[in-house]
Every structure is written in structure tokens, then in C-alpha cells.
Coordinates of N, CA and C in Angstrom, one line a residue:
Chain A
G11 N 13.9 33.6 52.9 CA 13.3 34.0 51.6 C 12.6 32.9 50.9
A12 N 12.0 33.2 49.8 CA 11.1 32.2 49.1 C 11.9 31.1 48.5
G13 N 13.2 31.4 48.1 CA 14.0 30.4 47.4 C 15.4 30.5 47.9
V14 N 16.2 29.7 47.3 CA 17.7 29.7 47.6 C 18.3 30.8 46.7
S15 N 19.0 31.7 47.3 CA 19.7 32.8 46.6 C 21.2 32.6 46.7
Q16 N 21.8 32.8 45.5 CA 23.2 32.7 45.4 C 23.8 34.0 44.8
S17 N 25.0 34.4 45.3 CA 25.6 35.5 44.7 C 27.1 35.3 44.8
P18 N 27.9 36.0 43.8 CA 27.4 36.6 42.7 C 26.8 35.6 41.7
R19 N 26.1 36.1 40.7 CA 25.6 35.3 39.6 C 26.7 34.8 38.7
Y20 N 27.6 35.7 38.5 CA 28.8 35.4 37.6 C 30.0 36.0 38.3
K21 N 31.1 35.2 38.1 CA 32.4 35.7 38.7 C 33.5 35.3 37.8
V22 N 34.3 36.3 37.4 CA 35.5 36.0 36.6 C 36.7 36.2 37.5
A23 N 37.6 35.3 37.6 CA 38.7 35.4 38.5 C 40.0 35.1 37.7
K24 N 41.1 35.8 38.0 CA 42.3 35.5 37.4 C 42.9 34.3 38.1
R25 N 43.6 33.5 37.4 CA 44.2 32.3 38.0 C 45.1 32.7 39.2
G26 N 44.9 32.0 40.3 CA 45.7 32.3 41.5 C 44.9 33.2 42.5
Q27 N 43.8 33.8 42.0 CA 43.0 34.7 42.9 C 42.1 33.8 43.8
D28 N 41.8 34.3 45.0 CA 40.8 33.7 45.9 C 39.4 34.2 45.6
V29 N 38.4 33.3 45.7 CA 37.0 33.8 45.5 C 36.2 33.3 46.6
A30 N 35.1 33.9 46.8 CA 34.1 33.5 47.9 C 32.7 33.6 47.2
L31 N 32.0 32.5 47.3 CA 30.6 32.4 46.8 C 29.6 32.2 47.9
R32 N 28.5 33.0 47.8 CA 27.6 33.0 48.9 C 26.3 32.3 48.6
C33 N 25.7 31.6 49.6 CA 24.4 31.0 49.4 C 23.5 31.3 50.6
D34 N 22.3 31.8 50.3 CA 21.3 32.1 51.3 C 20.2 31.0 51.1
P35 N 20.2 30.1 52.0 CA 19.2 29.0 51.8 C 17.8 29.5 52.2
I36 N 16.8 28.6 52.0 CA 15.4 28.9 52.4 C 15.4 29.0 53.9
S37 N 14.7 30.0 54.4 CA 14.7 30.2 55.9 C 14.1 29.0 56.6
G38 N 14.9 28.5 57.6 CA 14.4 27.4 58.3 C 14.9 26.0 57.8
H39 N 15.6 26.1 56.7 CA 16.1 24.8 56.1 C 17.4 24.4 56.9
V40 N 17.4 23.2 57.4 CA 18.4 22.7 58.2 C 19.7 22.3 57.4
S41 N 19.4 21.7 56.3 CA 20.4 21.1 55.5 C 20.8 22.0 54.3
L42 N 22.1 22.1 54.0 CA 22.6 22.9 52.9 C 23.7 22.1 52.2
F43 N 23.6 22.1 50.9 CA 24.5 21.4 50.1 C 25.2 22.3 49.0
W44 N 26.4 22.0 48.7 CA 27.1 22.6 47.6 C 27.4 21.6 46.5
Y45 N 27.1 21.9 45.3 CA 27.4 21.1 44.1 C 28.3 21.9 43.1
Q46 N 29.1 21.1 42.4 CA 29.9 21.7 41.3 C 29.4 21.1 40.0
Q47 N 29.0 22.0 39.0 CA 28.6 21.5 37.8 C 29.5 22.0 36.7
A48 N 30.3 21.1 36.1 CA 31.2 21.5 35.0 C 30.4 21.6 33.8
L49 N 30.9 22.3 32.8 CA 30.2 22.5 31.5 C 29.8 21.1 30.9
G50 N 28.5 21.0 30.6 CA 28.0 19.8 29.9 C 27.9 18.6 30.8
Q51 N 28.0 18.8 32.1 CA 28.0 17.6 33.1 C 26.8 17.8 34.1
G52 N 26.5 16.8 34.8 CA 25.6 16.9 35.9 C 26.3 17.4 37.1
P53 N 25.5 17.9 38.0 CA 26.1 18.5 39.3 C 26.7 17.3 40.1
E54 N 27.8 17.7 40.7 CA 28.5 16.7 41.5 C 28.7 17.3 43.0
F55 N 28.4 16.4 43.9 CA 28.4 16.8 45.3 C 29.8 17.3 45.8
L56 N 29.7 18.4 46.5 CA 30.9 18.9 47.2 C 30.9 18.7 48.7
T57 N 29.9 19.3 49.3 CA 29.9 19.3 50.8 C 28.5 19.5 51.3
Y58 N 28.3 19.1 52.6 CA 26.9 19.1 53.2 C 27.0 19.6 54.6
F59 N 26.1 20.5 54.9 CA 26.0 21.1 56.3 C 24.6 20.7 56.9
Q60 N 24.7 20.4 58.2 CA 23.4 20.3 58.9 C 23.5 21.4 60.0
N61 N 22.7 22.4 59.9 CA 22.9 23.6 60.6 C 24.3 24.1 60.4
E62 N 25.1 24.4 61.5 CA 26.4 24.9 61.3 C 27.5 23.8 61.1
A63 N 27.1 22.6 61.3 CA 28.0 21.5 61.3 C 28.2 21.0 59.9
Q64 N 29.5 20.9 59.5 CA 29.8 20.4 58.2 C 30.0 18.9 58.3
L65 N 29.0 18.1 57.9 CA 29.0 16.7 58.2 C 29.6 15.8 57.1
D66 N 29.8 16.4 55.9 CA 30.3 15.6 54.8 C 31.1 16.6 53.9
K67 N 32.3 16.4 53.8 CA 33.1 17.3 52.8 C 33.9 16.4 51.9
S68 N 33.4 15.2 51.7 CA 34.1 14.2 50.9 C 34.2 14.6 49.4
G69 N 33.3 15.5 48.9 CA 33.4 15.8 47.5 C 34.3 17.0 47.2
L70 N 34.8 17.7 48.2 CA 35.7 18.8 47.9 C 36.9 18.3 47.1
P71 N 37.2 18.9 46.0 CA 38.3 18.4 45.1 C 39.7 18.5 45.6
S72 N 39.9 19.6 46.5 CA 41.3 19.8 47.0 C 41.2 20.6 48.2
D73 N 42.3 20.8 48.9 CA 42.3 21.6 50.1 C 42.3 23.1 49.8
R74 N 42.2 23.4 48.5 CA 42.0 24.8 48.2 C 40.5 25.2 48.4
F75 N 39.6 24.2 48.5 CA 38.2 24.5 48.6 C 37.8 24.4 50.1
F76 N 37.1 25.4 50.6 CA 36.7 25.5 52.0 C 35.3 26.0 52.0
A77 N 34.5 25.4 52.9 CA 33.1 25.9 53.0 C 32.8 26.1 54.5
E78 N 31.9 27.1 54.8 CA 31.5 27.4 56.1 C 30.1 27.8 56.2
R79 N 29.5 27.6 57.4 CA 28.1 28.0 57.6 C 28.0 28.4 59.1
P80 N 28.7 29.4 59.5 CA 29.0 29.6 60.9 C 27.7 29.8 61.8
E81 N 26.6 30.3 61.3 CA 25.4 30.5 62.1 C 24.3 29.6 61.7
G82 N 24.6 28.6 60.9 CA 23.6 27.7 60.5 C 22.6 28.2 59.4
S83 N 22.9 29.4 58.8 CA 22.0 29.9 57.7 C 22.8 30.1 56.5
V84 N 23.3 31.3 56.3 CA 24.1 31.6 55.1 C 25.4 30.8 55.1
S85 N 25.8 30.4 53.9 CA 27.0 29.6 53.7 C 27.9 30.3 52.7
T86 N 29.2 30.1 52.9 CA 30.2 30.6 51.9 C 31.1 29.5 51.5
L87 N 31.2 29.4 50.2 CA 32.2 28.5 49.6 C 33.4 29.3 49.1
K88 N 34.6 29.0 49.6 CA 35.8 29.7 49.3 C 36.7 28.8 48.5
I89 N 37.2 29.4 47.5 CA 38.2 28.7 46.7 C 39.5 29.5 46.7
Q90 N 40.6 28.9 47.1 CA 41.8 29.7 47.2 C 42.7 29.3 46.0
R91 N 43.5 30.3 45.6 CA 44.4 30.1 44.5 C 43.7 29.4 43.3
T92 N 42.7 30.0 42.7 CA 41.9 29.4 41.7 C 42.7 28.9 40.5
Q93 N 42.3 27.8 40.0 CA 42.9 27.2 38.8 C 41.8 27.2 37.7
Q94 N 42.3 27.0 36.5 CA 41.3 26.9 35.3 C 40.3 25.8 35.5
E95 N 40.8 24.7 36.1 CA 39.9 23.6 36.2 C 38.8 23.8 37.2
D96 N 38.9 24.9 38.0 CA 37.8 25.3 38.9 C 36.6 25.9 38.2
S97 N 36.8 26.3 36.9 CA 35.7 26.9 36.2 C 34.5 26.0 36.1
A98 N 33.4 26.5 36.6 CA 32.2 25.6 36.7 C 31.1 26.5 37.2
V99 N 29.9 25.9 37.3 CA 28.8 26.5 38.0 C 28.7 25.9 39.4
Y100 N 28.6 26.7 40.4 CA 28.6 26.2 41.7 C 27.1 26.4 42.2
L101 N 26.5 25.3 42.5 CA 25.1 25.3 42.9 C 24.9 25.0 44.4
C102 N 24.0 25.7 45.0 CA 23.7 25.5 46.4 C 22.3 25.0 46.5
A103 N 22.0 24.1 47.4 CA 20.7 23.5 47.6 C 20.4 23.4 49.1
S104 N 19.1 23.5 49.4 CA 18.8 23.3 50.8 C 17.6 22.4 51.0
S105 N 17.4 21.9 52.2 CA 16.2 21.1 52.5 C 15.9 21.2 54.0
L106 N 14.7 20.8 54.3 CA 14.3 20.8 55.7 C 15.3 20.0 56.6
E107 N 15.5 18.8 56.1 CA 16.5 17.9 56.7 C 17.0 17.0 55.6
R108 N 18.2 16.4 55.9 CA 18.8 15.6 54.8 C 17.9 14.5 54.3
D109 N 17.4 13.7 55.2 CA 16.6 12.5 54.8 C 15.3 13.0 54.1
R110 N 14.7 14.0 54.6 CA 13.5 14.5 54.0 C 13.8 15.2 52.7
G111 N 15.0 15.7 52.6 CA 15.4 16.3 51.3 C 15.4 15.3 50.2
A112 N 15.9 14.1 50.6 CA 16.0 13.0 49.6 C 14.6 12.6 49.3
D113 N 13.7 12.6 50.2 CA 12.3 12.3 49.9 C 11.7 13.2 49.0
Y114 N 11.9 14.5 49.2 CA 11.1 15.5 48.5 C 11.9 16.2 47.4
G115 N 13.2 15.9 47.3 CA 14.0 16.6 46.4 C 14.5 18.0 46.9
Y116 N 15.7 18.3 46.6 CA 16.2 19.6 47.2 C 15.8 20.8 46.4
T117 N 15.8 22.0 47.0 CA 15.6 23.2 46.3 C 16.9 23.8 46.0
F118 N 17.1 24.1 44.7 CA 18.4 24.6 44.3 C 18.3 26.1 44.0
G119 N 19.5 26.7 44.2 CA 19.6 28.1 43.7 C 20.0 28.1 42.2
S120 N 20.1 29.3 41.7 CA 20.5 29.5 40.2 C 22.0 29.3 40.0
G121 N 22.7 29.3 41.0 CA 24.2 29.0 40.9 C 25.0 30.2 40.6
T122 N 26.3 30.1 40.8 CA 27.3 31.1 40.5 C 28.2 30.5 39.4
R123 N 28.3 31.2 38.3 CA 29.1 30.7 37.2 C 30.5 31.3 37.4
L124 N 31.5 30.5 37.7 CA 32.9 30.9 38.0 C 33.7 30.6 36.7
T125 N 34.4 31.6 36.2 CA 35.3 31.5 35.1 C 36.6 31.9 35.6
V126 N 37.6 31.0 35.5 CA 39.0 31.4 35.9 C 39.8 31.5 34.6
V127 N 40.4 32.7 34.5 CA 41.1 33.0 33.2 C 42.6 33.2 33.5
Chain B
A17 N 28.2 0.0 42.6 CA 28.4 1.4 42.6 C 27.0 2.0 42.2
Q18 N 26.8 3.2 42.7 CA 25.6 3.9 42.4 C 25.8 4.9 41.3
K19 N 25.0 4.8 40.3 CA 25.2 5.5 39.1 C 23.9 5.8 38.3
V20 N 23.9 6.9 37.6 CA 22.8 7.2 36.8 C 23.3 7.5 35.4
T21 N 22.7 6.9 34.4 CA 23.1 7.0 33.0 C 22.0 7.6 32.2
Q22 N 22.3 8.7 31.4 CA 21.4 9.2 30.5 C 22.1 9.2 29.1
A23 N 21.8 8.2 28.3 CA 22.5 7.9 27.1 C 22.4 9.0 26.1
Q24 N 21.3 9.7 26.1 CA 21.1 10.7 25.1 C 21.7 12.0 25.5
T25 N 22.7 12.5 24.8 CA 23.4 13.7 25.2 C 22.5 14.9 24.7
E26 N 22.0 14.8 23.5 CA 21.2 15.9 23.0 C 20.1 15.4 22.1
I27 N 18.9 16.0 22.2 CA 17.8 15.6 21.4 C 17.2 16.9 20.8
S28 N 16.9 16.8 19.5 CA 16.1 18.0 18.9 C 14.8 17.4 18.3
V29 N 13.7 18.1 18.6 CA 12.4 17.8 18.1 C 11.8 19.0 17.6
V30 N 10.8 18.8 16.8 CA 10.0 20.0 16.3 C 8.8 20.1 17.2
E31 N 8.4 21.3 17.5 CA 7.2 21.6 18.4 C 6.1 20.7 18.0
K32 N 5.4 20.2 19.1 CA 4.2 19.3 19.1 C 4.6 17.8 18.9
E33 N 5.9 17.5 18.7 CA 6.3 16.1 18.7 C 6.3 15.6 20.1
D34 N 6.2 14.3 20.3 CA 6.4 13.7 21.6 C 7.9 13.3 21.7
V35 N 8.4 13.4 22.9 CA 9.8 13.0 23.1 C 10.0 12.3 24.4
T36 N 10.8 11.2 24.4 CA 11.1 10.5 25.6 C 12.6 10.6 25.9
L37 N 12.9 10.9 27.2 CA 14.2 11.0 27.7 C 14.5 9.8 28.6
D38 N 15.6 9.1 28.3 CA 15.9 7.8 28.9 C 16.8 8.1 30.2
C39 N 16.5 7.2 31.2 CA 17.3 7.2 32.4 C 17.5 5.8 32.9
V40 N 18.7 5.4 33.1 CA 19.0 4.0 33.6 C 19.8 4.2 34.9
Y41 N 19.5 3.5 35.9 CA 20.2 3.7 37.2 C 20.8 2.4 37.7
E42 N 21.8 2.5 38.6 CA 22.4 1.4 39.3 C 22.5 1.7 40.8
T43 N 22.0 0.8 41.6 CA 22.1 0.9 43.0 C 22.0 -0.5 43.6
R44 N 22.7 -0.7 44.7 CA 22.5 -1.9 45.5 C 21.4 -1.8 46.5
D45 N 21.0 -0.6 46.8 CA 20.0 -0.4 47.8 C 18.6 -0.9 47.3
T46 N 17.8 -1.4 48.3 CA 16.5 -1.8 47.9 C 15.5 -0.6 48.1
T47 N 15.9 0.3 48.9 CA 15.1 1.6 49.1 C 15.8 2.7 48.6
Y48 N 15.2 3.4 47.6 CA 15.9 4.6 47.0 C 14.8 5.4 46.4
Y49 N 15.2 6.6 46.0 CA 14.3 7.6 45.3 C 14.9 8.0 44.0
L50 N 14.1 8.2 43.0 CA 14.5 8.7 41.7 C 13.8 10.0 41.4
F51 N 14.5 10.9 40.7 CA 14.1 12.3 40.5 C 14.3 12.6 39.0
W52 N 13.5 13.6 38.6 CA 13.9 14.3 37.4 C 13.9 15.8 37.7
Y53 N 14.9 16.5 37.2 CA 15.0 17.9 37.3 C 15.2 18.6 35.9
K54 N 14.7 19.8 35.8 CA 14.8 20.5 34.6 C 15.7 21.7 34.8
Q55 N 16.7 22.0 33.9 CA 17.6 23.1 34.1 C 17.4 24.0 32.8
P56 N 16.6 25.0 32.9 CA 16.5 25.9 31.8 C 17.7 26.8 31.6
P57 N 17.8 27.6 30.6 CA 19.0 28.4 30.4 C 19.3 29.4 31.6
S58 N 18.4 29.7 32.4 CA 18.6 30.6 33.5 C 19.5 29.9 34.6
G59 N 19.6 28.6 34.5 CA 20.5 27.9 35.4 C 20.0 27.1 36.6
E60 N 18.8 27.5 37.1 CA 18.4 26.9 38.3 C 17.9 25.5 38.0
L61 N 18.0 24.6 39.0 CA 17.4 23.2 38.8 C 16.0 23.2 39.3
V62 N 15.1 22.8 38.5 CA 13.7 22.8 38.8 C 13.2 21.4 39.1
F63 N 12.7 21.1 40.2 CA 12.3 19.8 40.6 C 11.0 19.4 39.8
L64 N 11.0 18.3 39.2 CA 9.8 17.8 38.4 C 9.1 16.7 39.1
I65 N 9.8 15.7 39.5 CA 9.1 14.5 40.1 C 10.1 13.7 40.9
R66 N 9.5 13.0 41.9 CA 10.3 12.0 42.7 C 9.5 10.7 42.7
R67 N 10.1 9.6 42.8 CA 9.5 8.3 42.8 C 10.2 7.4 43.7
N68 N 9.6 6.8 44.7 CA 10.3 5.9 45.5 C 10.3 4.5 44.9
S69 N 11.3 3.7 45.4 CA 11.6 2.4 44.7 C 10.4 1.4 44.9
F70 N 9.5 1.6 45.8 CA 8.4 0.7 46.0 C 7.2 1.0 45.2
D71 N 7.2 2.1 44.5 CA 6.0 2.6 43.8 C 6.3 2.6 42.3
E72 N 5.9 1.5 41.6 CA 6.2 1.4 40.2 C 5.0 1.9 39.3
Q73 N 4.1 2.6 39.9 CA 3.0 3.1 39.1 C 3.5 4.3 38.2
N74 N 3.1 4.3 37.0 CA 3.4 5.4 36.1 C 2.7 6.6 36.5
E75 N 3.2 7.7 36.2 CA 2.6 9.0 36.7 C 2.5 9.9 35.5
I76 N 1.4 10.6 35.5 CA 1.1 11.6 34.4 C 0.8 12.9 35.1
S77 N 1.4 14.0 34.6 CA 1.2 15.3 35.1 C 1.1 16.3 33.9
G78 N -0.1 16.5 33.4 CA -0.2 17.4 32.2 C 0.4 16.7 31.0
R79 N 1.4 17.4 30.4 CA 2.0 16.9 29.2 C 3.2 15.9 29.6
Y80 N 3.5 15.8 30.9 CA 4.6 15.0 31.3 C 4.1 13.7 31.8
S81 N 4.9 12.6 31.5 CA 4.6 11.3 32.1 C 5.9 10.6 32.4
W82 N 5.9 9.7 33.4 CA 7.1 9.0 33.8 C 6.8 7.5 33.8
N83 N 7.7 6.7 33.3 CA 7.6 5.3 33.3 C 8.7 4.7 34.1
F84 N 8.4 4.1 35.3 CA 9.4 3.5 36.2 C 9.3 2.0 36.0
Q85 N 10.4 1.4 35.6 CA 10.5 -0.1 35.5 C 11.7 -0.6 36.3
K86 N 11.4 -1.2 37.4 CA 12.5 -1.8 38.2 C 13.2 -2.9 37.5
S87 N 12.5 -3.7 36.7 CA 13.1 -4.8 36.1 C 14.2 -4.5 35.1
T88 N 14.1 -3.3 34.6 CA 15.2 -2.8 33.7 C 15.9 -1.6 34.3
S89 N 15.7 -1.3 35.6 CA 16.3 -0.1 36.3 C 16.2 1.1 35.4
S90 N 15.0 1.4 34.9 CA 14.8 2.6 34.1 C 13.7 3.5 34.7
F91 N 13.9 4.8 34.4 CA 12.9 5.8 34.9 C 12.8 6.8 33.8
N92 N 12.1 6.5 32.7 CA 12.0 7.3 31.5 C 11.0 8.4 31.7
F93 N 11.2 9.5 31.0 CA 10.4 10.7 31.0 C 9.9 11.1 29.6
T94 N 8.6 11.2 29.5 CA 8.1 11.6 28.2 C 7.3 12.9 28.2
I95 N 7.6 13.7 27.3 CA 6.9 15.0 27.1 C 6.0 14.8 25.9
T96 N 4.8 15.0 26.1 CA 3.8 14.9 25.0 C 3.6 16.3 24.4
A97 N 3.4 16.4 23.1 CA 3.2 17.7 22.4 C 4.1 18.7 22.9
S98 N 5.4 18.5 22.6 CA 6.5 19.4 23.2 C 6.3 20.8 22.7
Q99 N 6.8 21.7 23.6 CA 6.7 23.2 23.3 C 8.1 23.8 23.4
V100 N 8.3 24.9 22.8 CA 9.6 25.6 22.8 C 10.0 25.8 24.2
V101 N 9.1 26.1 25.1 CA 9.5 26.3 26.5 C 10.0 25.1 27.2
D102 N 9.9 24.0 26.6 CA 10.4 22.7 27.2 C 11.9 22.6 26.9
S103 N 12.5 23.5 26.1 CA 13.9 23.4 25.8 C 14.7 23.7 27.1
A104 N 15.5 22.7 27.4 CA 16.3 22.8 28.7 C 17.2 21.6 28.7
V105 N 18.0 21.5 29.8 CA 18.7 20.3 30.1 C 17.9 19.5 31.2
Y106 N 17.7 18.3 31.0 CA 17.0 17.5 31.9 C 17.9 16.5 32.6
F107 N 17.8 16.5 33.9 CA 18.7 15.6 34.7 C 17.8 14.5 35.5
C108 N 18.3 13.3 35.4 CA 17.7 12.2 36.2 C 18.7 12.1 37.4
A109 N 18.1 11.8 38.6 CA 19.0 11.7 39.8 C 18.5 10.6 40.7
L110 N 19.4 10.1 41.5 CA 19.1 9.0 42.4 C 19.5 9.3 43.8
S111 N 18.7 9.1 44.8 CA 19.0 9.2 46.2 C 19.1 7.8 46.8
Y112 N 20.1 7.5 47.5 CA 20.3 6.2 48.1 C 20.9 6.3 49.4
N113 N 21.2 5.1 50.0 CA 21.8 5.1 51.4 C 20.9 5.9 52.4
Y114 N 19.6 5.5 52.3 CA 18.6 6.2 53.2 C 18.6 7.7 53.1
G115 N 18.8 8.2 51.9 CA 18.8 9.6 51.8 C 20.1 10.4 52.1
Q116 N 21.1 9.6 52.3 CA 22.4 10.3 52.7 C 23.2 10.7 51.5
N117 N 22.9 10.1 50.3 CA 23.7 10.4 49.1 C 22.7 10.7 47.9
F118 N 23.2 11.5 47.0 CA 22.4 12.0 45.9 C 23.3 12.1 44.7
V119 N 23.0 11.4 43.6 CA 23.8 11.5 42.4 C 23.0 11.8 41.2
F120 N 23.6 12.7 40.4 CA 22.9 13.1 39.1 C 23.5 12.3 37.9
G121 N 22.6 12.2 36.9 CA 23.1 11.7 35.6 C 23.8 12.9 34.9
P122 N 24.3 12.6 33.7 CA 25.0 13.7 33.0 C 24.1 14.7 32.3
G123 N 22.8 14.4 32.2 CA 21.9 15.3 31.6 C 21.6 15.0 30.1
T124 N 20.4 15.4 29.7 CA 20.1 15.4 28.2 C 19.6 16.8 27.9
R125 N 20.2 17.3 26.8 CA 19.8 18.7 26.4 C 18.7 18.5 25.3
L126 N 17.6 19.0 25.6 CA 16.4 19.0 24.7 C 16.2 20.3 24.1
S127 N 16.2 20.3 22.7 CA 15.9 21.5 22.0 C 14.6 21.3 21.2
V128 N 13.6 22.1 21.5 CA 12.3 22.0 20.8 C 12.3 23.2 19.8
L129 N 12.2 22.9 18.6 CA 12.3 23.9 17.5 C 10.9 24.3 17.1
P130 N 10.7 25.6 16.8 CA 9.3 26.0 16.4 C 9.0 25.6 15.0

């Protein structure tokens, strides 16, 4: 597609519920990133994929967070047993490759706003 | 440590005023890239500019201009003759470790009043 597409746009979950957030990167983009943006803060790195390989998951805040990209295109970020502190906007970004992404800047989606009540 | 600081949390200006958004960064790398992104109310992050650490030339693009000064580790962004559509949160970001890592500042919320 022309841009990075994320769904759903908004998600309200009850505490303890599992959620799945979807990211469709730009076609042909090798690298895919997930960021978490808390209210009033800058985005913070969660995890990085190169094709289907998850090369860096150092930013995932707990083992309740899990991401996958099984065919090297669409990615899903899953949060198990959601907590109130998980409320944030989850942004997905893609680039042709990681190093060139840093050169040219990543292309971001509009994000999924997760509210845990 | 690699860090980006945007000391201005919120700025309000009246339309047609000029406004400068400050960005100060910290990195041990000699090769790095600096970016500005705009985040309008719709939520997406819109890429505005990148600058590599070896290019200290200032850049102008329409009403936007950027002042990169390595001596003070700053990469400030000026909007000339601001417009209501410029209202957004602006993020400064740093890419380091040969592009392996990317860190954002906390953002500055700009409100341009008619």
C-alpha cells in the first residue's frame, strides 16, 4: 500500500483482556518497528523485525507483550492480560532496511490508541 | 547516554508570528542523524527533515528552517509566519549506532491561534 496502515484505530479493553494490534507496512519494506507512545511523551522503541526475524525486542516492557511477523509483511503486536499502564498509542513504522531507514527516516502509521479500563 | 531534550513542553503563538522549537541532543557517536517529525491531531508522525552529523549547513524549506550547531549539540527548528495548520506536536529524534538505534525527544506542543 501507499502508507503504513494500522488497525484498529482505537481499542478499549477491560483490564485483564488480551488485545491484538495489526500493522500493514509499506509493500516491500524489509524493516518494521513498533513504538509505544504514552500520553504527552515521545514514542519509545518496543521491537524491530527484519523480514520475519525479530532482531531486537529489548524495548518490550514485560513478557505480556509479544510481537510477530510470520511472513515478513503484516505484523501483530499482542498484549496479554492488559493493565492500565498499557494505555498508550502504539505506532508501527517501516523502512526499506534498518540502516537506510535511519538515513531517510521511518514511515509511520497513524497508530492504535489503546485504552485499558 | 544517547538522549534528546526538548525543553519547551508547550508553545502558543498568534498566527503569522515566527516560532523556534529547541532541540538538544547527546550522543557519543561521531556519525549520527537528526530528524524532526510533526504529529498532527490525527496521530501519524510526518517526517520533516533529516540531517547527518557531518553537514552543518542550515536548511530552509518554505516557511521551515533548521539550525544545526554541533558545538552546542542543538538542532533547532523555526517556523516563519506560522499558520493555524502548523498546530501539532513536534518531535526531534536522533539515530545513532550506525542506524541501529533511534530515540525521540519528549515533543513540543505548538498551538497557533488565529
